[in-house]
Coordinates of N, CA, C and O in Angstrom, one line a residue:
M1 N 0.8 -1.2 0.0 CA 0.0 0.0 0.0 C 0.9 1.3 0.0 O 0.5 2.2 -0.6
A2 N 1.9 1.2 0.7 CA 2.8 2.4 0.8 C 3.3 2.8 -0.5 O 3.4 4.0 -0.9
S3 N 3.7 1.8 -1.3 CA 4.3 2.1 -2.6 C 3.3 2.7 -3.5 O 3.6 3.6 -4.3
S4 N 2.0 2.3 -3.5 CA 1.0 2.8 -4.3 C 0.7 4.3 -4.0 O 0.4 5.1 -4.8
R5 N 0.7 4.6 -2.6 CA 0.5 6.0 -2.2 C 1.6 6.9 -2.7 O 1.4 8.0 -3.2
T6 N 2.8 6.4 -2.6 CA 4.0 7.1 -3.0 C 3.9 7.4 -4.5 O 4.2 8.4 -5.0
A7 N 3.5 6.3 -5.2 CA 3.4 6.4 -6.7 C 2.4 7.4 -7.1 O 2.5 8.1 -8.2
G8 N 1.3 7.6 -6.3 CA 0.3 8.6 -6.7 C 0.6 10.0 -6.5 O 0.1 10.9 -7.2
K9 N 1.6 10.3 -5.7 CA 1.9 11.7 -5.4 C 2.5 12.5 -6.6 O 2.0 13.5 -6.9
P10 N 3.4 11.9 -7.3 CA 3.9 12.6 -8.5 C 2.8 12.9 -9.5 O 2.8 13.9 -10.2
T11 N 1.9 11.9 -9.7 CA 0.7 12.1 -10.6 C -0.1 13.3 -10.2 O -0.5 14.1 -11.0
Q12 N -0.4 13.4 -8.9 CA -1.2 14.5 -8.4 C -0.5 15.8 -8.6 O -1.1 16.8 -9.1
A13 N 0.8 15.8 -8.3 CA 1.6 17.1 -8.5 C 1.7 17.4 -10.0 O 1.6 18.6 -10.4
S14 N 1.8 16.4 -10.8 CA 1.9 16.7 -12.3 C 0.6 17.2 -12.8 O 0.6 18.1 -13.6
A15 N -0.5 16.6 -12.3 CA -1.8 17.1 -12.7 C -2.1 18.5 -12.3 O -2.6 19.3 -13.1
A16 N -1.7 18.9 -11.1 CA -1.8 20.2 -10.6 C -1.0 21.2 -11.4 O -1.4 22.3 -11.7
L17 N 0.2 20.8 -11.8 CA 1.1 21.6 -12.6 C 0.5 21.9 -14.0 O 0.4 23.0 -14.5
T18 N 0.0 20.8 -14.6 CA -0.6 20.9 -15.9 C -1.8 21.8 -15.9 O -2.0 22.7 -16.7
S19 N -2.6 21.7 -14.8 CA -3.8 22.5 -14.7 C -3.4 24.0 -14.5 O -4.0 24.9 -15.1
A20 N -2.4 24.2 -13.7 CA -2.0 25.6 -13.5 C -1.4 26.2 -14.8 O -1.7 27.4 -15.1
L21 N -0.6 25.5 -15.5 CA 0.0 26.0 -16.7 C -1.1 26.3 -17.8 O -1.0 27.3 -18.5
Q22 N -2.1 25.4 -17.8 CA -3.3 25.7 -18.7 C -4.0 26.9 -18.3 O -4.4 27.8 -19.2
A23 N -4.2 27.1 -17.0 CA -4.9 28.3 -16.5 C -4.2 29.6 -16.8 O -4.8 30.6 -17.1
L24 N -2.8 29.5 -16.8 CA -2.0 30.7 -17.1 C -2.0 31.2 -18.5 O -1.5 32.2 -18.8
R25 N -2.7 30.4 -19.4 CA -2.8 30.9 -20.7 C -3.8 32.0 -20.8 O -3.9 32.8 -21.8
G26 N -4.6 32.1 -19.7 CA -5.5 33.3 -19.5 C -6.8 33.2 -20.3 O -7.0 32.3 -21.1
P27 N -7.7 34.1 -19.9 CA -7.6 35.0 -18.7 C -7.7 34.3 -17.4 O -8.3 33.2 -17.3
F28 N -7.0 34.9 -16.4 CA -7.1 34.3 -15.0 C -7.0 35.4 -14.0 O -6.8 36.6 -14.4
I29 N -7.2 35.1 -12.8 CA -7.2 36.0 -11.6 C -6.1 35.7 -10.7 O -5.8 34.5 -10.5
V30 N -5.4 36.7 -10.2 CA -4.4 36.5 -9.1 C -5.0 37.3 -7.9 O -5.4 38.4 -8.1
A31 N -5.1 36.6 -6.8 CA -5.8 37.2 -5.6 C -5.0 37.0 -4.3 O -4.1 36.2 -4.3
D32 N -5.3 37.8 -3.3 CA -4.6 37.7 -2.0 C -5.6 38.2 -1.0 O -6.5 39.1 -1.2
L33 N -5.5 37.7 0.2 CA -6.2 38.2 1.4 C -5.3 38.6 2.4 O -4.2 38.0 2.6
E34 N -5.6 39.7 3.2 CA -5.0 40.0 4.4 C -6.0 39.6 5.5 O -7.2 39.8 5.3
T35 N -5.5 39.0 6.6 CA -6.4 38.5 7.6 C -5.9 39.0 9.0 O -4.8 39.6 9.1
T36 N -6.8 38.9 10.0 CA -6.4 39.4 11.3 C -5.6 38.3 12.1 O -5.3 38.6 13.3
G37 N -5.3 37.2 11.5 CA -4.5 36.2 12.1 C -4.5 34.9 11.3 O -4.9 35.0 10.1
L38 N -4.1 33.8 11.9 CA -3.9 32.6 11.1 C -5.0 31.6 11.2 O -5.2 30.7 10.4
S39 N -5.9 31.7 12.2 CA -6.9 30.7 12.5 C -8.3 31.2 11.9 O -8.8 32.3 12.3
T40 N -8.9 30.4 11.1 CA -10.3 30.7 10.6 C -11.3 30.7 11.7 O -12.4 31.3 11.6
A41 N -11.0 30.0 12.9 CA -11.9 29.9 14.0 C -12.0 31.2 14.7 O -13.1 31.6 15.3
T42 N -10.9 32.0 14.8 CA -10.9 33.2 15.6 C -10.5 34.4 14.9 O -10.6 35.5 15.5
C43 N -10.2 34.3 13.6 CA -9.7 35.5 12.9 C -10.6 35.7 11.7 O -11.4 34.9 11.3
E44 N -10.4 36.9 11.1 CA -11.3 37.4 10.0 C -10.5 37.8 8.8 O -9.3 38.2 8.9
I45 N -11.1 37.9 7.6 CA -10.5 38.5 6.5 C -10.6 40.0 6.7 O -11.6 40.6 7.0
L46 N -9.4 40.6 6.5 CA -9.3 42.1 6.7 C -9.3 42.8 5.4 O -9.7 44.0 5.3
E47 N -8.8 42.2 4.3 CA -8.7 42.9 3.0 C -8.7 41.9 1.9 O -8.1 40.8 2.0
F48 N -9.5 42.2 0.8 CA -9.5 41.4 -0.4 C -8.7 42.2 -1.5 O -8.9 43.4 -1.5
A49 N -8.1 41.5 -2.4 CA -7.5 42.1 -3.6 C -7.4 41.1 -4.7 O -7.2 39.9 -4.4
A50 N -7.6 41.6 -5.9 CA -7.5 40.7 -7.0 C -7.1 41.5 -8.3 O -7.5 42.7 -8.4
V51 N -6.5 40.8 -9.2 CA -6.2 41.4 -10.5 C -6.6 40.4 -11.6 O -6.3 39.2 -11.4
R52 N -7.2 40.9 -12.6 CA -7.5 40.1 -13.8 C -6.4 40.2 -14.8 O -6.0 41.3 -15.2
V53 N -5.8 39.1 -15.2 CA -4.8 39.0 -16.2 C -5.3 38.4 -17.5 O -5.9 37.4 -17.5
E54 N -5.1 39.2 -18.6 CA -5.6 38.7 -19.9 C -4.7 37.7 -20.5 O -3.6 37.4 -20.0
T55 N -5.1 37.1 -21.6 CA -4.4 36.1 -22.3 C -3.0 36.5 -22.7 O -2.1 35.7 -22.6
C56 N -2.8 37.8 -23.0 CA -1.5 38.3 -23.4 C -0.6 38.6 -22.2 O 0.5 39.0 -22.4
G57 N -1.1 38.4 -21.0 CA -0.3 38.7 -19.8 C -0.5 40.1 -19.2 O 0.2 40.5 -18.3
T58 N -1.3 40.9 -19.8 CA -1.5 42.2 -19.4 C -2.5 42.3 -18.2 O -3.4 41.5 -18.2
L59 N -2.3 43.2 -17.3 CA -3.2 43.4 -16.2 C -4.3 44.3 -16.6 O -4.2 45.4 -17.0
A60 N -5.5 43.7 -16.6 CA -6.7 44.4 -17.1 C -7.4 45.2 -16.1 O -7.7 46.4 -16.3
R61 N -7.8 44.6 -15.0 CA -8.6 45.3 -13.9 C -8.1 44.9 -12.6 O -7.6 43.8 -12.4
E62 N -8.3 45.7 -11.6 CA -8.0 45.4 -10.2 C -9.1 45.6 -9.3 O -10.0 46.5 -9.5
Y63 N -9.2 44.9 -8.2 CA -10.2 45.0 -7.2 C -9.5 45.0 -5.8 O -8.6 44.1 -5.6
T64 N -9.8 45.9 -5.0 CA -9.3 45.9 -3.6 C -10.4 46.4 -2.7 O -11.1 47.4 -3.0
Q65 N -10.5 45.8 -1.5 CA -11.5 46.3 -0.5 C -11.1 45.9 0.9 O -10.8 44.7 1.2
V66 N -11.1 46.9 1.8 CA -10.9 46.6 3.2 C -12.2 46.2 3.8 O -13.3 46.7 3.4
V67 N -12.2 45.3 4.8 CA -13.4 44.7 5.4 C -13.5 45.3 6.8 O -12.6 45.5 7.5
R68 N -14.8 45.7 7.1 CA -15.1 46.1 8.5 C -15.2 44.9 9.4 O -16.3 44.3 9.4
T69 N -14.1 44.6 10.0 CA -14.1 43.3 10.9 C -15.0 43.5 12.1 O -15.2 44.6 12.6
A70 N -15.4 42.4 12.6 CA -16.3 42.4 13.8 C -15.4 42.8 15.1 O -15.9 43.4 16.0
S71 N -14.2 42.3 15.1 CA -13.3 42.5 16.2 C -12.3 43.6 15.8 O -12.0 43.8 14.6
P72 N -11.7 44.3 16.8 CA -10.7 45.3 16.5 C -9.5 44.7 15.7 O -9.1 43.6 15.9
V73 N -8.8 45.5 14.9 CA -7.6 45.1 14.2 C -6.5 44.9 15.2 O -6.1 45.9 15.9
P74 N -5.9 43.7 15.3 CA -4.8 43.6 16.3 C -3.6 44.5 15.9 O -3.3 44.7 14.8
S75 N -2.9 44.9 16.9 CA -1.8 45.9 16.7 C -0.7 45.3 15.9 O -0.1 45.9 15.1
F76 N -0.4 44.0 16.1 CA 0.6 43.3 15.3 C 0.3 43.2 13.8 O 1.1 43.2 13.0
I77 N -1.0 43.1 13.5 CA -1.5 43.1 12.1 C -1.3 44.5 11.5 O -0.9 44.6 10.4
T78 N -1.6 45.5 12.3 CA -1.4 46.9 11.8 C 0.1 47.1 11.5 O 0.5 47.7 10.5
R79 N 1.0 46.6 12.4 CA 2.4 46.8 12.2 C 2.8 46.0 10.9 O 3.7 46.5 10.1
L80 N 2.3 44.8 10.7 CA 2.6 44.0 9.5 C 2.1 44.5 8.2 O 2.8 44.6 7.2
T81 N 0.8 44.9 8.2 CA 0.2 45.3 7.0 C 0.0 46.8 6.7 O -0.2 47.2 5.6
G82 N 0.1 47.6 7.8 CA -0.2 49.0 7.7 C -1.7 49.3 7.7 O -2.1 50.5 7.6
I83 N -2.5 48.3 7.8 CA -4.0 48.6 7.9 C -4.3 48.9 9.3 O -4.2 48.1 10.3
T84 N -4.8 50.1 9.5 CA -5.2 50.6 10.9 C -6.7 50.5 11.2 O -7.5 50.3 10.2
Q85 N -7.0 50.6 12.4 CA -8.4 50.5 12.8 C -9.1 51.7 12.2 O -10.3 51.6 11.7
A86 N -8.4 52.9 12.1 CA -9.1 54.1 11.5 C -9.4 53.8 10.0 O -10.5 54.2 9.5
E87 N -8.5 53.1 9.3 CA -8.8 52.8 7.9 C -10.0 51.9 7.8 O -10.8 52.1 6.9
V88 N -10.0 50.9 8.6 CA -11.2 50.0 8.6 C -12.5 50.7 8.9 O -13.5 50.5 8.3
D89 N -12.4 51.6 9.9 CA -13.6 52.3 10.3 C -14.1 53.3 9.1 O -15.3 53.4 8.9
R90 N -13.1 53.8 8.4 CA -13.4 54.8 7.4 C -13.8 54.2 6.1 O -14.7 54.6 5.4
H91 N -13.1 53.1 5.7 CA -13.2 52.5 4.3 C -13.8 51.1 4.3 O -14.1 50.6 3.2
G92 N -13.8 50.5 5.5 CA -14.2 49.1 5.5 C -15.7 48.9 5.2 O -16.5 49.7 5.5
V93 N -16.0 47.7 4.6 CA -17.4 47.4 4.4 C -17.7 46.0 5.0 O -16.7 45.3 5.2
P94 N -18.9 45.6 5.3 CA -19.2 44.3 5.9 C -18.6 43.2 5.0 O -18.6 43.3 3.7
V95 N -18.3 42.1 5.6 CA -17.7 41.0 4.8 C -18.6 40.5 3.7 O -18.2 40.1 2.6
M96 N -19.9 40.5 4.0 CA -20.9 40.0 3.0 C -20.7 40.9 1.7 O -20.7 40.4 0.6
Q97 N -20.6 42.2 1.9 CA -20.5 43.1 0.7 C -19.2 42.9 0.0 O -19.1 42.8 -1.2
A98 N -18.1 42.8 0.8 CA -16.8 42.7 0.2 C -16.6 41.4 -0.5 O -16.1 41.3 -1.6
F99 N -17.1 40.3 0.1 CA -17.0 39.0 -0.5 C -17.8 38.9 -1.8 O -17.4 38.3 -2.8
S100 N -19.0 39.4 -1.7 CA -19.9 39.5 -2.9 C -19.2 40.2 -4.1 O -19.3 39.7 -5.2
S101 N -18.6 41.3 -3.8 CA -17.9 42.1 -4.8 C -16.7 41.3 -5.3 O -16.4 41.4 -6.5
F102 N -16.0 40.7 -4.4 CA -14.9 39.8 -4.9 C -15.3 38.7 -5.8 O -14.7 38.5 -6.9
L103 N -16.4 38.0 -5.5 CA -16.9 37.0 -6.3 C -17.4 37.5 -7.7 O -17.1 36.8 -8.7
A104 N -18.0 38.7 -7.7 CA -18.4 39.3 -9.0 C -17.2 39.6 -9.8 O -17.2 39.5 -11.0
F105 N -16.1 40.0 -9.2 CA -14.9 40.4 -9.9 C -14.2 39.2 -10.5 O -13.8 39.2 -11.7
V106 N -14.1 38.1 -9.7 CA -13.4 36.9 -10.2 C -14.2 36.1 -11.2 O -13.6 35.3 -12.0
E107 N -15.5 36.3 -11.3 CA -16.4 35.6 -12.2 C -16.2 34.1 -12.0 O -16.1 33.6 -10.9
D108 N -16.0 33.4 -13.1 CA -15.8 31.9 -13.0 C -14.4 31.6 -13.5 O -14.1 30.4 -13.8
L109 N -13.4 32.5 -13.4 CA -12.1 32.3 -13.9 C -11.2 31.6 -12.8 O -11.5 31.6 -11.6
P110 N -10.2 30.9 -13.3 CA -9.3 30.3 -12.3 C -8.6 31.3 -11.5 O -8.2 32.4 -12.1
V111 N -8.3 31.0 -10.3 CA -7.7 32.0 -9.4 C -6.4 31.4 -8.8 O -6.4 30.3 -8.4
F112 N -5.4 32.3 -8.8 CA -4.1 31.9 -8.3 C -3.8 32.7 -7.0 O -4.1 33.9 -6.9
F113 N -3.3 32.0 -6.0 CA -2.9 32.6 -4.7 C -1.5 32.1 -4.5 O -1.1 31.0 -4.9
H114 N -0.7 32.9 -3.7 CA 0.6 32.4 -3.2 C 0.3 31.8 -1.9 O -0.1 32.4 -0.9
N115 N 0.6 30.4 -1.8 CA 0.2 29.6 -0.7 C -1.3 29.5 -0.6 O -2.0 30.0 0.3
A116 N -1.9 28.9 -1.7 CA -3.3 28.9 -1.9 C -4.1 28.2 -0.8 O -5.3 28.6 -0.5
S117 N -3.5 27.2 -0.1 CA -4.3 26.5 1.0 C -4.7 27.5 2.1 O -5.8 27.4 2.6
F118 N -3.9 28.5 2.4 CA -4.2 29.5 3.4 C -5.4 30.3 3.0 O -6.4 30.4 3.7
D119 N -5.4 30.8 1.8 CA -6.5 31.7 1.3 C -7.8 30.9 1.1 O -8.9 31.4 1.4
R120 N -7.6 29.7 0.7 CA -8.8 28.8 0.5 C -9.5 28.6 1.8 O -10.8 28.5 1.9
R121 N -8.8 28.4 2.9 CA -9.4 28.2 4.2 C -10.2 29.4 4.6 O -11.4 29.2 5.1
F122 N -9.7 30.6 4.4 CA -10.4 31.8 4.8 C -11.6 32.0 3.9 O -12.7 32.5 4.3
L123 N -11.4 31.8 2.6 CA -12.6 31.9 1.7 C -13.7 30.9 2.0 O -14.9 31.2 1.9
G124 N -13.3 29.7 2.4 CA -14.3 28.7 2.8 C -15.0 29.2 4.0 O -16.3 29.0 4.1
A125 N -14.3 29.8 5.0 CA -15.0 30.3 6.2 C -15.9 31.4 5.8 O -17.0 31.6 6.4
A126 N -15.5 32.3 4.9 CA -16.3 33.4 4.4 C -17.6 32.9 3.7 O -18.7 33.4 3.9
A127 N -17.4 31.8 2.9 CA -18.5 31.2 2.3 C -19.5 30.7 3.3 O -20.7 30.8 3.1
D128 N -19.0 30.0 4.3 CA -19.9 29.5 5.3 C -20.6 30.6 6.1 O -21.8 30.5 6.4
Q129 N -19.9 31.7 6.3 CA -20.5 32.8 7.1 C -21.6 33.5 6.3 O -22.6 33.9 6.8
T130 N -21.3 33.7 5.0 CA -22.2 34.5 4.2 C -23.2 33.7 3.4 O -24.2 34.3 2.9
G131 N -23.0 32.5 3.2 CA -23.8 31.7 2.3 C -23.5 31.9 0.8 O -24.3 31.4 0.0
L132 N -22.4 32.6 0.5 CA -22.0 32.8 -0.9 C -20.9 31.8 -1.2 O -19.8 31.9 -0.6
P133 N -21.1 30.9 -2.1 CA -20.1 29.8 -2.4 C -18.9 30.4 -3.2 O -19.1 31.2 -4.1
F134 N -17.7 29.9 -2.9 CA -16.6 30.2 -3.8 C -16.2 28.9 -4.5 O -15.7 28.0 -3.9
L135 N -16.5 28.8 -5.8 CA -16.4 27.6 -6.5 C -15.3 27.6 -7.6 O -15.1 26.6 -8.3
N136 N -14.6 28.7 -7.7 CA -13.6 28.8 -8.7 C -12.4 27.8 -8.6 O -12.0 27.5 -7.4
P137 N -11.9 27.3 -9.7 CA -10.7 26.5 -9.6 C -9.6 27.3 -9.1 O -9.4 28.5 -9.5
T138 N -8.8 26.8 -8.2 CA -7.7 27.6 -7.6 C -6.3 26.9 -7.9 O -6.3 25.6 -8.0
N139 N -5.3 27.7 -8.0 CA -3.9 27.2 -8.2 C -3.0 28.0 -7.3 O -3.3 29.1 -6.8
C140 N -1.8 27.4 -7.1 CA -0.9 27.9 -6.1 C 0.4 28.4 -6.7 O 1.1 27.5 -7.3
T141 N 0.7 29.6 -6.7 CA 2.0 30.1 -7.2 C 3.2 29.7 -6.4 O 4.3 29.6 -6.9
L142 N 3.0 29.4 -5.1 CA 4.1 28.8 -4.3 C 4.5 27.5 -4.9 O 5.7 27.2 -5.0
A143 N 3.5 26.6 -5.2 CA 3.9 25.3 -5.8 C 4.5 25.5 -7.2 O 5.5 24.8 -7.5
L144 N 4.0 26.5 -8.0 CA 4.7 26.7 -9.3 C 6.1 27.2 -9.1 O 7.0 26.7 -9.8
A145 N 6.3 28.1 -8.1 CA 7.7 28.6 -7.9 C 8.6 27.5 -7.5 O 9.8 27.5 -7.9
R146 N 8.2 26.6 -6.6 CA 9.0 25.5 -6.2 C 9.4 24.6 -7.4 O 10.5 24.1 -7.4
R147 N 8.5 24.4 -8.3 CA 8.9 23.7 -9.5 C 9.8 24.4 -10.5 O 10.7 23.9 -11.1
A148 N 9.5 25.7 -10.6 CA 10.3 26.6 -11.5 C 11.7 26.8 -11.0 O 12.7 26.8 -11.8
W149 N 11.9 27.1 -9.7 CA 13.2 27.4 -9.2 C 13.5 26.6 -8.0 O 13.6 27.1 -6.8
P150 N 13.7 25.3 -8.2 CA 14.0 24.4 -7.0 C 15.3 24.7 -6.3 O 15.5 24.3 -5.2
E151 N 16.2 25.5 -7.0 CA 17.5 25.8 -6.4 C 17.4 26.9 -5.3 O 18.3 27.1 -4.5
L152 N 16.3 27.6 -5.3 CA 16.2 28.7 -4.3 C 16.0 28.1 -2.9 O 15.3 27.1 -2.7
P153 N 16.7 28.8 -1.9 CA 16.6 28.3 -0.5 C 15.2 28.5 0.1 O 14.8 27.8 1.1
S154 N 14.4 29.4 -0.4 CA 13.1 29.7 0.1 C 12.2 30.2 -1.1 O 12.8 30.8 -2.1
H155 N 10.9 30.0 -1.0 CA 10.0 30.5 -2.0 C 9.0 31.5 -1.5 O 7.9 31.6 -1.9
K156 N 9.4 32.2 -0.4 CA 8.6 33.3 0.1 C 8.5 34.3 -1.0 O 9.4 34.5 -1.8
L157 N 7.4 35.1 -0.9 CA 7.1 36.1 -2.0 C 8.2 37.1 -2.1 O 8.5 37.5 -3.2
D158 N 8.8 37.6 -1.0 CA 9.8 38.6 -1.1 C 11.1 38.1 -1.8 O 11.7 38.8 -2.6
I159 N 11.4 36.9 -1.5 CA 12.6 36.3 -2.2 C 12.4 36.1 -3.6 O 13.2 36.4 -4.5
L160 N 11.2 35.6 -4.0 CA 10.8 35.4 -5.4 C 10.8 36.7 -6.1 O 11.2 36.8 -7.3
A161 N 10.3 37.8 -5.4 CA 10.2 39.1 -6.1 C 11.6 39.6 -6.5 O 11.8 40.1 -7.6
R162 N 12.6 39.4 -5.6 CA 14.0 39.8 -5.9 C 14.5 38.9 -7.0 O 15.2 39.4 -7.9
H163 N 14.2 37.6 -7.0 CA 14.7 36.7 -8.0 C 14.2 37.0 -9.4 O 14.9 36.9 -10.4
V164 N 12.9 37.5 -9.5 CA 12.4 37.7 -10.9 C 12.4 39.2 -11.2 O 11.9 39.6 -12.3
G165 N 12.9 40.0 -10.3 CA 12.9 41.5 -10.6 C 11.6 42.2 -10.4 O 11.4 43.2 -11.1
A166 N 10.7 41.7 -9.5 CA 9.4 42.3 -9.3 C 9.5 43.2 -8.1 O 10.4 43.2 -7.4
S167 N 8.4 44.0 -8.0 CA 8.3 44.9 -6.8 C 8.2 44.1 -5.6 O 7.6 43.0 -5.6
N168 N 8.7 44.6 -4.5 CA 8.7 43.9 -3.2 C 7.3 43.9 -2.7 O 6.6 44.9 -2.7
P169 N 6.8 42.8 -2.1 CA 5.5 42.7 -1.5 C 5.6 43.5 -0.2 O 6.6 43.7 0.4
T170 N 4.4 44.0 0.2 CA 4.3 44.9 1.3 C 3.4 44.5 2.4 O 3.2 45.1 3.4
H171 N 2.7 43.3 2.2 CA 1.7 42.8 3.1 C 0.4 43.6 3.0 O -0.5 43.5 3.9
R172 N 0.3 44.5 2.0 CA -1.0 45.0 1.5 C -1.4 44.1 0.4 O -0.6 43.8 -0.5
A173 N -2.7 43.7 0.4 CA -3.1 42.7 -0.5 C -2.9 43.0 -2.0 O -2.4 42.2 -2.8
L174 N -3.2 44.2 -2.4 CA -3.1 44.6 -3.8 C -1.6 44.6 -4.3 O -1.3 44.1 -5.4
A175 N -0.7 45.1 -3.4 CA 0.7 45.2 -3.8 C 1.2 43.7 -3.9 O 2.0 43.4 -4.8
D176 N 0.8 42.9 -3.0 CA 1.2 41.5 -3.0 C 0.7 40.7 -4.2 O 1.4 39.9 -4.8
V177 N -0.5 41.1 -4.6 CA -1.1 40.5 -5.9 C -0.3 40.9 -7.1 O 0.1 40.0 -7.9
R178 N 0.1 42.1 -7.2 CA 0.9 42.6 -8.3 C 2.2 41.8 -8.4 O 2.7 41.4 -9.5
T179 N 2.9 41.6 -7.2 CA 4.1 40.8 -7.2 C 3.9 39.4 -7.6 O 4.6 38.8 -8.3
T180 N 2.8 38.8 -7.1 CA 2.4 37.4 -7.4 C 2.2 37.3 -8.9 O 2.5 36.2 -9.5
V181 N 1.6 38.2 -9.5 CA 1.4 38.2 -11.0 C 2.7 38.0 -11.7 O 2.9 37.2 -12.6
A182 N 3.7 38.9 -11.3 CA 5.0 38.8 -11.9 C 5.7 37.4 -11.7 O 6.3 36.9 -12.6
V183 N 5.5 36.9 -10.5 CA 6.1 35.6 -10.2 C 5.4 34.5 -11.0 O 6.1 33.6 -11.6
A184 N 4.1 34.6 -11.1 CA 3.3 33.6 -11.9 C 3.7 33.6 -13.3 O 4.0 32.5 -13.9
L185 N 3.9 34.8 -13.9 CA 4.2 34.9 -15.3 C 5.6 34.4 -15.6 O 5.9 33.7 -16.6
A186 N 6.6 34.7 -14.7 CA 8.0 34.3 -14.8 C 8.1 32.8 -14.6 O 8.8 32.1 -15.4
A187 N 7.3 32.2 -13.7 CA 7.4 30.7 -13.5 C 6.8 30.0 -14.7 O 7.3 29.0 -15.1
N188 N 5.7 30.6 -15.2 CA 5.0 30.0 -16.4 C 6.0 30.0 -17.6 O 6.1 29.0 -18.3
A189 N 6.7 31.1 -17.8 CA 7.7 31.1 -18.9 C 8.8 30.1 -18.7 O 9.2 29.4 -19.7
R190 N 9.3 30.0 -17.5 CA 10.3 29.0 -17.3 C 9.9 27.6 -17.4 O 10.5 26.7 -18.0
L191 N 8.7 27.3 -16.8 CA 8.2 25.9 -16.9 C 7.7 25.5 -18.3 O 7.9 24.4 -18.7
A192 N 7.1 26.5 -19.0 CA 6.7 26.2 -20.4 C 7.8 25.9 -21.3 O 7.7 25.1 -22.2
L193 N 9.0 26.4 -21.0 CA 10.2 26.1 -21.8 C 10.9 24.9 -21.3 O 12.0 24.5 -21.9
G194 N 10.5 24.3 -20.2 CA 11.1 23.1 -19.7 C 12.4 23.4 -19.1 O 13.3 22.5 -19.0
Q195 N 12.6 24.6 -18.6 CA 13.9 25.0 -18.0 C 14.1 24.6 -16.6 O 15.2 24.5 -16.0
A196 N 13.0 24.3 -15.9 CA 13.1 23.9 -14.5 C 13.6 22.5 -14.3 O 13.4 21.6 -15.2
A197 N 14.2 22.2 -13.2 CA 14.7 20.9 -12.9 C 13.5 20.0 -12.6 O 12.5 20.4 -12.1
P198 N 13.6 18.7 -12.9 CA 12.4 17.8 -12.7 C 12.2 17.7 -11.2 O 13.1 17.8 -10.4
A199 N 10.9 17.5 -10.8 CA 10.5 17.3 -9.4 C 11.1 16.1 -8.8 O 11.3 15.1 -9.5

């Protein structure tokens, strides 16, 4: 049994890579969330951002929205993201409104996140909270980057940004999305040409 499970893993990874490379032909969405912490049980989405990328790789439209969280913004999150309680009070909207607008923006397109499992957990929690389903196919640029540049010691977004010559991420969702777009397109170019080392 162990050998069959091991044999299945490369197939799953290969299928995910193929799906991601097909999605990158466009149009597709790159998105990011800022949250008030790591746990979906106790933390909330603080900011949504997304960019629509067309077939030619151009950035067509952007969406960003701060959420009026039920709990105060933790001070360490303000230090990390720059999102203050005053900004949330002034510009934030209820999660139902922000999530609905996000879903309208992404339509039915494939969505890329950096470390997609994290964002999917929070989107799933938002879906449960609001009753609005998130059904889009999702892909992970972290997994793409690991395949494209296995030689790098880390595949954090700031390291990848320096590696591909993109703008540094700032922990504001829209800035991080723009960086992730650059990483996704660079990884796609490398993987499509077969330049990456085999997994």
